[in-house]
Amino acid sequence: QKQINATFDDARITDSKWRALQFEALRTSIMNADIPKDKLEAIRQQMLSIQARMSPKDDEKKFSKFRMRSSSNSEDLGWFSGAGLYESVQANPDKPETIEQGLKTVWASLFTEGAYVARQKANIDHRTVAMGVLIHPSYKYESNAAILTRPLSKDPKNPDPAMRVSVNYKNLSVTNPEKGALPEVIKVSLEGKYQETVLRQSNVKPGDRVLSPEQLQELRTLVQKVETQFPKGQPLDFEFKVVDGVIQVKQVRPYVPR
């Protein structure tokens, strides 16, 4: 913390070249820091336990890798998203060194030029930022999806209590689809009678549905439950995967327009 404070208290912090050297020094300090071996082993055992509980019966679909994602106190804020600023990496409990490397990499990603500039614009005190790490399974075979919930209408007098579901096959991206592999986009009501409208079909398998109507209804119920944990009417950015037909939530955060 002393090194962090010294960096951001220095008047030269406005000099981008000086700043780059200091950020590199901070990242190096983090990468060279010692993490107690018993803590790393405790994390590894938790990962192995999750792997044993959640792996599909089909060994070909058994996952071996986990995803380490940033969970800092300087993202997903009411006025600042911070999406994409920090690193996400893979780790394998069968390769313990990847756990330590992954944790440090995510921690160190607090101190990059892009993260600094974004936090500066949001008036966030850089000396107070801290990084947690979310660890979840990384699957080889899955449907990849994201939801934006209410209000979909920009007219405050006519809010649209619905969710827009964008979902693609397997590991194809929803936001940046490879080779024009467009995701399926469906609008689903969140209040009253269940209604769905297919806004766009996926062009990966023309004529097929990525999510079945039954899965969409299950998803609607899940989103309605999650919404109770947030202020009423709060738009949410909701990410999930479908693995062997089972919906698994990755993360939920308030939606902050860019």
PDB file of C-alpha atoms in Angstrom:
ATOM      1  CA  GLN A   1       0.000   0.000   0.000  1.00  0.00           C
ATOM      2  CA  LYS A   2       2.899   2.374   0.711  1.00  0.00           C
ATOM      3  CA  GLN A   3       4.118   1.975  -2.874  1.00  0.00           C
ATOM      4  CA  ILE A   4       0.612   2.642  -4.195  1.00  0.00           C
ATOM      5  CA  ASN A   5       0.164   5.742  -2.068  1.00  0.00           C
ATOM      6  CA  ALA A   6       3.592   7.059  -3.001  1.00  0.00           C
ATOM      7  CA  THR A   7       2.820   6.636  -6.689  1.00  0.00           C
ATOM      8  CA  PHE A   8      -0.496   8.488  -6.642  1.00  0.00           C
ATOM      9  CA  ASP A   9       0.643  11.162  -4.178  1.00  0.00           C
ATOM     10  CA  ASP A  10       3.517  12.143  -6.451  1.00  0.00           C
ATOM     11  CA  ALA A  11       2.924  15.283  -8.531  1.00  0.00           C
ATOM     12  CA  ARG A  12       4.503  13.532 -11.531  1.00  0.00           C
ATOM     13  CA  ILE A  13       1.466  11.237 -11.810  1.00  0.00           C
ATOM     14  CA  THR A  14       0.176  13.557 -14.555  1.00  0.00           C
ATOM     15  CA  ASP A  15       3.198  12.656 -16.712  1.00  0.00           C
ATOM     16  CA  SER A  16       2.168   9.619 -18.783  1.00  0.00           C
ATOM     17  CA  LYS A  17       5.742   8.407 -19.301  1.00  0.00           C
ATOM     18  CA  TRP A  18       6.561   8.588 -15.592  1.00  0.00           C
ATOM     19  CA  ARG A  19       3.207   6.996 -14.807  1.00  0.00           C
ATOM     20  CA  ALA A  20       3.907   4.061 -17.135  1.00  0.00           C
ATOM     21  CA  LEU A  21       7.177   3.306 -15.320  1.00  0.00           C
ATOM     22  CA  GLN A  22       5.484   3.445 -11.924  1.00  0.00           C
ATOM     23  CA  PHE A  23       2.620   1.219 -13.025  1.00  0.00           C
ATOM     24  CA  GLU A  24       5.092  -1.316 -14.379  1.00  0.00           C
ATOM     25  CA  ALA A  25       6.885  -1.227 -11.024  1.00  0.00           C
ATOM     26  CA  LEU A  26       3.596  -1.791  -9.151  1.00  0.00           C
ATOM     27  CA  ARG A  27       2.675  -4.735 -11.371  1.00  0.00           C
ATOM     28  CA  THR A  28       6.140  -6.228 -10.927  1.00  0.00           C
ATOM     29  CA  SER A  29       5.870  -5.929  -7.143  1.00  0.00           C
ATOM     30  CA  ILE A  30       2.537  -7.741  -7.215  1.00  0.00           C
ATOM     31  CA  MET A  31       3.821 -10.495  -9.507  1.00  0.00           C
ATOM     32  CA  ASN A  32       6.864 -11.015  -7.257  1.00  0.00           C
ATOM     33  CA  ALA A  33       4.868 -11.038  -4.000  1.00  0.00           C
ATOM     34  CA  ASP A  34       4.511 -14.218  -1.963  1.00  0.00           C
ATOM     35  CA  ILE A  35       1.109 -15.814  -1.426  1.00  0.00           C
ATOM     36  CA  PRO A  36       0.985 -18.250   1.530  1.00  0.00           C
ATOM     37  CA  LYS A  37       1.095 -21.811   0.215  1.00  0.00           C
ATOM     38  CA  ASP A  38      -1.701 -22.935   2.528  1.00  0.00           C
ATOM     39  CA  LYS A  39      -3.984 -20.247   1.065  1.00  0.00           C
ATOM     40  CA  LEU A  40      -3.212 -21.346  -2.474  1.00  0.00           C
ATOM     41  CA  GLU A  41      -3.838 -24.974  -1.556  1.00  0.00           C
ATOM     42  CA  ALA A  42      -7.163 -24.069   0.062  1.00  0.00           C
ATOM     43  CA  ILE A  43      -8.231 -22.346  -3.175  1.00  0.00           C
ATOM     44  CA  ARG A  44      -7.086 -25.352  -5.219  1.00  0.00           C
ATOM     45  CA  GLN A  45      -9.094 -27.734  -3.056  1.00  0.00           C
ATOM     46  CA  GLN A  46     -12.199 -25.603  -3.493  1.00  0.00           C
ATOM     47  CA  MET A  47     -11.698 -25.666  -7.252  1.00  0.00           C
ATOM     48  CA  LEU A  48     -11.306 -29.452  -7.232  1.00  0.00           C
ATOM     49  CA  SER A  49     -14.464 -29.776  -5.144  1.00  0.00           C
ATOM     50  CA  ILE A  50     -16.444 -27.642  -7.590  1.00  0.00           C
ATOM     51  CA  GLN A  51     -15.015 -29.607 -10.491  1.00  0.00           C
ATOM     52  CA  ALA A  52     -16.146 -32.899  -8.945  1.00  0.00           C
ATOM     53  CA  ARG A  53     -19.663 -31.593  -8.272  1.00  0.00           C
ATOM     54  CA  MET A  54     -20.328 -29.809 -11.528  1.00  0.00           C
ATOM     55  CA  SER A  55     -18.552 -31.751 -14.261  1.00  0.00           C
ATOM     56  CA  PRO A  56     -20.928 -33.389 -16.749  1.00  0.00           C
ATOM     57  CA  LYS A  57     -21.097 -37.172 -16.775  1.00  0.00           C
ATOM     58  CA  ASP A  58     -19.668 -37.195 -20.291  1.00  0.00           C
ATOM     59  CA  ASP A  59     -15.888 -37.098 -19.757  1.00  0.00           C
ATOM     60  CA  GLU A  60     -15.412 -35.318 -23.086  1.00  0.00           C
ATOM     61  CA  LYS A  61     -17.267 -32.334 -21.647  1.00  0.00           C
ATOM     62  CA  LYS A  62     -15.556 -32.384 -18.255  1.00  0.00           C
ATOM     63  CA  PHE A  63     -13.986 -29.031 -17.562  1.00  0.00           C
ATOM     64  CA  SER A  64     -10.438 -28.768 -16.278  1.00  0.00           C
ATOM     65  CA  LYS A  65      -9.980 -25.017 -16.372  1.00  0.00           C
ATOM     66  CA  PHE A  66     -11.421 -22.215 -14.305  1.00  0.00           C
ATOM     67  CA  ARG A  67     -11.857 -18.572 -15.127  1.00  0.00           C
ATOM     68  CA  MET A  68     -10.412 -15.946 -12.797  1.00  0.00           C
ATOM     69  CA  ARG A  69     -12.287 -12.665 -13.189  1.00  0.00           C
ATOM     70  CA  SER A  70     -11.822  -9.259 -11.644  1.00  0.00           C
ATOM     71  CA  SER A  71     -14.158  -8.246  -8.836  1.00  0.00           C
ATOM     72  CA  SER A  72     -12.833  -4.882  -7.716  1.00  0.00           C
ATOM     73  CA  ASN A  73     -14.350  -2.058  -5.712  1.00  0.00           C
ATOM     74  CA  SER A  74     -13.843   0.194  -8.725  1.00  0.00           C
ATOM     75  CA  GLU A  75     -16.248  -1.448 -11.168  1.00  0.00           C
ATOM     76  CA  ASP A  76     -19.990  -2.155 -11.361  1.00  0.00           C
ATOM     77  CA  LEU A  77     -20.724   1.078  -9.529  1.00  0.00           C
ATOM     78  CA  GLY A  78     -23.928   3.034  -9.980  1.00  0.00           C
ATOM     79  CA  TRP A  79     -22.160   5.676 -12.097  1.00  0.00           C
ATOM     80  CA  PHE A  80     -19.203   3.660 -13.409  1.00  0.00           C
ATOM     81  CA  SER A  81     -19.209   0.252 -15.068  1.00  0.00           C
ATOM     82  CA  GLY A  82     -15.506  -0.440 -15.458  1.00  0.00           C
ATOM     83  CA  ALA A  83     -16.358  -3.354 -17.748  1.00  0.00           C
ATOM     84  CA  GLY A  84     -13.337  -4.669 -19.633  1.00  0.00           C
ATOM     85  CA  LEU A  85     -10.775  -2.636 -17.699  1.00  0.00           C
ATOM     86  CA  TYR A  86      -9.251  -5.517 -15.784  1.00  0.00           C
ATOM     87  CA  GLU A  87      -7.835  -8.912 -16.706  1.00  0.00           C
ATOM     88  CA  SER A  88      -9.560 -12.286 -16.764  1.00  0.00           C
ATOM     89  CA  VAL A  89      -7.374 -15.389 -17.016  1.00  0.00           C
ATOM     90  CA  GLN A  90      -7.655 -19.171 -16.892  1.00  0.00           C
ATOM     91  CA  ALA A  91      -6.324 -21.460 -14.180  1.00  0.00           C
ATOM     92  CA  ASN A  92      -6.158 -25.222 -13.773  1.00  0.00           C
ATOM     93  CA  PRO A  93      -6.225 -26.875 -10.318  1.00  0.00           C
ATOM     94  CA  ASP A  94      -4.083 -29.689 -11.749  1.00  0.00           C
ATOM     95  CA  LYS A  95      -1.412 -27.060 -12.406  1.00  0.00           C
ATOM     96  CA  PRO A  96      -1.133 -25.193  -9.068  1.00  0.00           C
ATOM     97  CA  GLU A  97       1.267 -22.617 -10.469  1.00  0.00           C
ATOM     98  CA  THR A  98      -1.510 -21.300 -12.726  1.00  0.00           C
ATOM     99  CA  ILE A  99      -3.587 -20.402  -9.663  1.00  0.00           C
ATOM    100  CA  GLU A 100      -0.908 -18.194  -8.158  1.00  0.00           C
ATOM    101  CA  GLN A 101      -0.059 -16.680 -11.538  1.00  0.00           C
ATOM    102  CA  GLY A 102      -3.723 -16.031 -12.277  1.00  0.00           C
ATOM    103  CA  LEU A 103      -4.447 -14.310  -8.966  1.00  0.00           C
ATOM    104  CA  LYS A 104      -1.459 -12.013  -9.342  1.00  0.00           C
ATOM    105  CA  THR A 105      -2.278 -11.195 -12.954  1.00  0.00           C
ATOM    106  CA  VAL A 106      -5.815 -10.104 -12.064  1.00  0.00           C
ATOM    107  CA  TRP A 107      -4.592  -8.124  -9.047  1.00  0.00           C
ATOM    108  CA  ALA A 108      -1.900  -6.397 -11.089  1.00  0.00           C
ATOM    109  CA  SER A 109      -4.388  -5.358 -13.772  1.00  0.00           C
ATOM    110  CA  LEU A 110      -5.547  -2.567 -11.443  1.00  0.00           C
ATOM    111  CA  PHE A 111      -2.482  -0.624 -12.497  1.00  0.00           C
ATOM    112  CA  THR A 112      -2.635  -0.068 -16.235  1.00  0.00           C
ATOM    113  CA  GLU A 113      -2.937   3.150 -18.206  1.00  0.00           C
ATOM    114  CA  GLY A 114      -6.435   2.304 -19.422  1.00  0.00           C
ATOM    115  CA  ALA A 115      -7.693   1.546 -15.915  1.00  0.00           C
ATOM    116  CA  TYR A 116      -6.091   4.728 -14.568  1.00  0.00           C
ATOM    117  CA  VAL A 117      -7.638   6.976 -17.214  1.00  0.00           C
ATOM    118  CA  ALA A 118     -11.104   5.465 -16.774  1.00  0.00           C
ATOM    119  CA  ARG A 119     -11.019   5.766 -12.976  1.00  0.00           C
ATOM    120  CA  GLN A 120      -9.649   9.297 -13.241  1.00  0.00           C
ATOM    121  CA  LYS A 121     -12.605  10.365 -15.389  1.00  0.00           C
ATOM    122  CA  ALA A 122     -14.950   8.791 -12.827  1.00  0.00           C
ATOM    123  CA  ASN A 123     -13.241  10.684  -9.962  1.00  0.00           C
ATOM    124  CA  ILE A 124     -12.269   7.471  -8.177  1.00  0.00           C
ATOM    125  CA  ASP A 125      -9.442   7.737  -5.645  1.00  0.00           C
ATOM    126  CA  HIS A 126      -6.793   5.346  -7.013  1.00  0.00           C
ATOM    127  CA  ARG A 127      -5.317   4.867  -3.547  1.00  0.00           C
ATOM    128  CA  THR A 128      -8.506   3.220  -2.367  1.00  0.00           C
ATOM    129  CA  VAL A 129      -8.944   0.692  -5.177  1.00  0.00           C
ATOM    130  CA  ALA A 130      -8.783  -2.975  -4.247  1.00  0.00           C
ATOM    131  CA  MET A 131      -9.133  -6.164  -6.237  1.00  0.00           C
ATOM    132  CA  GLY A 132     -10.995  -9.346  -5.437  1.00  0.00           C
ATOM    133  CA  VAL A 133     -11.007 -12.374  -7.746  1.00  0.00           C
ATOM    134  CA  LEU A 134     -14.070 -14.355  -8.779  1.00  0.00           C
ATOM    135  CA  ILE A 135     -13.299 -17.947  -9.790  1.00  0.00           C
ATOM    136  CA  HIS A 136     -15.785 -19.987 -11.791  1.00  0.00           C
ATOM    137  CA  PRO A 137     -15.701 -23.018 -14.115  1.00  0.00           C
ATOM    138  CA  SER A 138     -14.649 -22.514 -17.726  1.00  0.00           C
ATOM    139  CA  TYR A 139     -16.412 -24.967 -20.029  1.00  0.00           C
ATOM    140  CA  LYS A 140     -15.428 -26.228 -23.428  1.00  0.00           C
ATOM    141  CA  TYR A 141     -18.985 -26.815 -24.638  1.00  0.00           C
ATOM    142  CA  GLU A 142     -21.614 -24.236 -23.801  1.00  0.00           C
ATOM    143  CA  SER A 143     -24.046 -21.660 -25.040  1.00  0.00           C
ATOM    144  CA  ASN A 144     -22.849 -18.145 -24.400  1.00  0.00           C
ATOM    145  CA  ALA A 145     -25.397 -15.498 -23.458  1.00  0.00           C
ATOM    146  CA  ALA A 146     -26.132 -12.081 -22.006  1.00  0.00           C
ATOM    147  CA  ILE A 147     -29.286 -10.290 -20.917  1.00  0.00           C
ATOM    148  CA  LEU A 148     -30.170  -6.631 -20.629  1.00  0.00           C
ATOM    149  CA  THR A 149     -33.202  -6.096 -18.417  1.00  0.00           C
ATOM    150  CA  ARG A 150     -35.626  -3.228 -18.087  1.00  0.00           C
ATOM    151  CA  PRO A 151     -36.277  -0.621 -19.155  1.00  0.00           C
ATOM    152  CA  LEU A 152     -35.618  -1.351 -22.810  1.00  0.00           C
ATOM    153  CA  SER A 153     -37.536   1.771 -23.793  1.00  0.00           C
ATOM    154  CA  LYS A 154     -35.764   5.128 -23.483  1.00  0.00           C
ATOM    155  CA  ASP A 155     -39.107   6.838 -22.905  1.00  0.00           C
ATOM    156  CA  PRO A 156     -39.536   7.230 -19.104  1.00  0.00           C
ATOM    157  CA  LYS A 157     -43.298   7.610 -19.570  1.00  0.00           C
ATOM    158  CA  ASN A 158     -43.527   4.254 -21.331  1.00  0.00           C
ATOM    159  CA  PRO A 159     -40.984   1.908 -19.728  1.00  0.00           C
ATOM    160  CA  ASP A 160     -40.742  -1.530 -21.228  1.00  0.00           C
ATOM    161  CA  PRO A 161     -40.683  -4.154 -18.449  1.00  0.00           C
ATOM    162  CA  ALA A 162     -38.909  -6.784 -20.465  1.00  0.00           C
ATOM    163  CA  MET A 163     -35.522  -8.366 -20.967  1.00  0.00           C
ATOM    164  CA  ARG A 164     -33.527  -8.738 -24.149  1.00  0.00           C
ATOM    165  CA  VAL A 165     -31.727 -12.078 -24.351  1.00  0.00           C
ATOM    166  CA  SER A 166     -28.756 -12.435 -26.710  1.00  0.00           C
ATOM    167  CA  VAL A 167     -27.451 -15.993 -26.980  1.00  0.00           C
ATOM    168  CA  ASN A 168     -25.036 -17.782 -29.288  1.00  0.00           C
ATOM    169  CA  TYR A 169     -23.954 -21.377 -29.834  1.00  0.00           C
ATOM    170  CA  LYS A 170     -21.153 -22.877 -27.772  1.00  0.00           C
ATOM    171  CA  ASN A 171     -18.289 -20.428 -27.259  1.00  0.00           C
ATOM    172  CA  LEU A 172     -19.288 -17.980 -29.991  1.00  0.00           C
ATOM    173  CA  SER A 173     -19.240 -14.440 -28.669  1.00  0.00           C
ATOM    174  CA  VAL A 174     -22.439 -12.486 -28.144  1.00  0.00           C
ATOM    175  CA  THR A 175     -20.922  -9.011 -28.245  1.00  0.00           C
ATOM    176  CA  ASN A 176     -18.228  -9.604 -30.880  1.00  0.00           C
ATOM    177  CA  PRO A 177     -19.305 -12.652 -32.901  1.00  0.00           C
ATOM    178  CA  GLU A 178     -16.588 -14.343 -34.909  1.00  0.00           C
ATOM    179  CA  LYS A 179     -16.928 -14.457 -38.706  1.00  0.00           C
ATOM    180  CA  GLY A 180     -20.371 -12.903 -38.630  1.00  0.00           C
ATOM    181  CA  ALA A 181     -21.889 -15.642 -36.427  1.00  0.00           C
ATOM    182  CA  LEU A 182     -24.783 -13.509 -35.200  1.00  0.00           C
ATOM    183  CA  PRO A 183     -26.462 -14.425 -31.903  1.00  0.00           C
ATOM    184  CA  GLU A 184     -30.136 -15.134 -31.413  1.00  0.00           C
ATOM    185  CA  VAL A 185     -31.925 -12.141 -29.850  1.00  0.00           C
ATOM    186  CA  ILE A 186     -35.252 -12.552 -28.034  1.00  0.00           C
ATOM    187  CA  LYS A 187     -37.390 -10.108 -26.114  1.00  0.00           C
ATOM    188  CA  VAL A 188     -39.164 -11.649 -23.111  1.00  0.00           C
ATOM    189  CA  SER A 189     -41.728 -10.005 -20.839  1.00  0.00           C
ATOM    190  CA  LEU A 190     -40.845  -9.648 -17.163  1.00  0.00           C
ATOM    191  CA  GLU A 191     -44.291  -8.723 -15.890  1.00  0.00           C
ATOM    192  CA  GLY A 192     -47.730 -10.193 -16.421  1.00  0.00           C
ATOM    193  CA  LYS A 193     -48.315 -13.014 -18.893  1.00  0.00           C
ATOM    194  CA  TYR A 194     -45.262 -14.651 -20.432  1.00  0.00           C
ATOM    195  CA  GLN A 195     -44.601 -13.289 -23.907  1.00  0.00           C
ATOM    196  CA  GLU A 196     -41.616 -13.664 -26.192  1.00  0.00           C
ATOM    197  CA  THR A 197     -40.680 -12.021 -29.463  1.00  0.00           C
ATOM    198  CA  VAL A 198     -37.819 -13.292 -31.616  1.00  0.00           C
ATOM    199  CA  LEU A 199     -36.016 -10.161 -32.743  1.00  0.00           C
ATOM    200  CA  ARG A 200     -33.341 -12.043 -34.659  1.00  0.00           C
ATOM    201  CA  GLN A 201     -32.551 -15.684 -35.332  1.00  0.00           C
ATOM    202  CA  SER A 202     -29.003 -16.974 -35.176  1.00  0.00           C
ATOM    203  CA  ASN A 203     -27.442 -17.480 -38.588  1.00  0.00           C
ATOM    204  CA  VAL A 204     -25.211 -20.289 -37.306  1.00  0.00           C
ATOM    205  CA  LYS A 205     -27.963 -22.891 -37.659  1.00  0.00           C
ATOM    206  CA  PRO A 206     -30.756 -21.186 -39.640  1.00  0.00           C
ATOM    207  CA  GLY A 207     -34.215 -22.220 -38.517  1.00  0.00           C
ATOM    208  CA  ASP A 208     -33.068 -23.617 -35.166  1.00  0.00           C
ATOM    209  CA  ARG A 209     -33.522 -21.985 -31.781  1.00  0.00           C
ATOM    210  CA  VAL A 210     -30.501 -21.620 -29.488  1.00  0.00           C
ATOM    211  CA  LEU A 211     -32.741 -21.459 -26.402  1.00  0.00           C
ATOM    212  CA  SER A 212     -35.999 -23.366 -26.177  1.00  0.00           C
ATOM    213  CA  PRO A 213     -39.208 -21.626 -24.987  1.00  0.00           C
ATOM    214  CA  GLU A 214     -38.955 -23.749 -21.816  1.00  0.00           C
ATOM    215  CA  GLN A 215     -35.441 -22.478 -21.141  1.00  0.00           C
ATOM    216  CA  LEU A 216     -36.574 -18.899 -21.729  1.00  0.00           C
ATOM    217  CA  GLN A 217     -39.385 -19.287 -19.203  1.00  0.00           C
ATOM    218  CA  GLU A 218     -36.934 -20.766 -16.706  1.00  0.00           C
ATOM    219  CA  LEU A 219     -34.607 -17.852 -17.396  1.00  0.00           C
ATOM    220  CA  ARG A 220     -37.428 -15.347 -16.880  1.00  0.00           C
ATOM    221  CA  THR A 221     -38.210 -16.827 -13.452  1.00  0.00           C
ATOM    222  CA  LEU A 222     -34.524 -16.713 -12.518  1.00  0.00           C
ATOM    223  CA  VAL A 223     -34.153 -13.074 -13.588  1.00  0.00           C
ATOM    224  CA  GLN A 224     -37.285 -12.120 -11.639  1.00  0.00           C
ATOM    225  CA  LYS A 225     -35.750 -13.641  -8.497  1.00  0.00           C
ATOM    226  CA  VAL A 226     -32.431 -11.879  -9.056  1.00  0.00           C
ATOM    227  CA  GLU A 227     -34.194  -8.543  -9.568  1.00  0.00           C
ATOM    228  CA  THR A 228     -35.468  -8.651  -5.975  1.00  0.00           C
ATOM    229  CA  GLN A 229     -31.861  -8.170  -4.810  1.00  0.00           C
ATOM    230  CA  PHE A 230     -31.586  -4.816  -6.613  1.00  0.00           C
ATOM    231  CA  PRO A 231     -33.519  -1.523  -6.430  1.00  0.00           C
ATOM    232  CA  LYS A 232     -36.899  -1.781  -8.160  1.00  0.00           C
ATOM    233  CA  GLY A 233     -36.649  -1.086 -11.868  1.00  0.00           C
ATOM    234  CA  GLN A 234     -32.830  -1.224 -11.916  1.00  0.00           C
ATOM    235  CA  PRO A 235     -31.648  -2.306 -15.385  1.00  0.00           C
ATOM    236  CA  LEU A 236     -29.289  -5.279 -15.104  1.00  0.00           C
ATOM    237  CA  ASP A 237     -26.462  -6.678 -17.188  1.00  0.00           C
ATOM    238  CA  PHE A 238     -26.903 -10.425 -16.661  1.00  0.00           C
ATOM    239  CA  GLU A 239     -24.440 -12.981 -18.051  1.00  0.00           C
ATOM    240  CA  PHE A 240     -25.031 -16.724 -18.121  1.00  0.00           C
ATOM    241  CA  LYS A 241     -23.996 -19.952 -19.810  1.00  0.00           C
ATOM    242  CA  VAL A 242     -26.009 -23.000 -20.797  1.00  0.00           C
ATOM    243  CA  VAL A 243     -24.153 -26.226 -20.068  1.00  0.00           C
ATOM    244  CA  ASP A 244     -25.843 -29.542 -20.830  1.00  0.00           C
ATOM    245  CA  GLY A 245     -29.158 -27.718 -20.866  1.00  0.00           C
ATOM    246  CA  VAL A 246     -28.579 -26.186 -17.420  1.00  0.00           C
ATOM    247  CA  ILE A 247     -28.559 -22.395 -17.023  1.00  0.00           C
ATOM    248  CA  GLN A 248     -25.568 -21.246 -14.973  1.00  0.00           C
ATOM    249  CA  VAL A 249     -25.244 -17.599 -13.985  1.00  0.00           C
ATOM    250  CA  LYS A 250     -21.798 -16.039 -14.442  1.00  0.00           C
ATOM    251  CA  GLN A 251     -22.412 -12.575 -13.080  1.00  0.00           C
ATOM    252  CA  VAL A 252     -25.081  -9.924 -12.610  1.00  0.00           C
ATOM    253  CA  ARG A 253     -24.396  -6.207 -12.290  1.00  0.00           C
ATOM    254  CA  PRO A 254     -26.269  -2.930 -12.666  1.00  0.00           C
ATOM    255  CA  TYR A 255     -26.336  -1.824 -16.272  1.00  0.00           C
ATOM    256  CA  VAL A 256     -24.471   1.433 -16.795  1.00  0.00           C
ATOM    257  CA  PRO A 257     -24.788   2.889 -20.323  1.00  0.00           C
ATOM    258  CA  ARG A 258     -21.434   3.834 -21.820  1.00  0.00           C
TER     259      ARG A 258
END
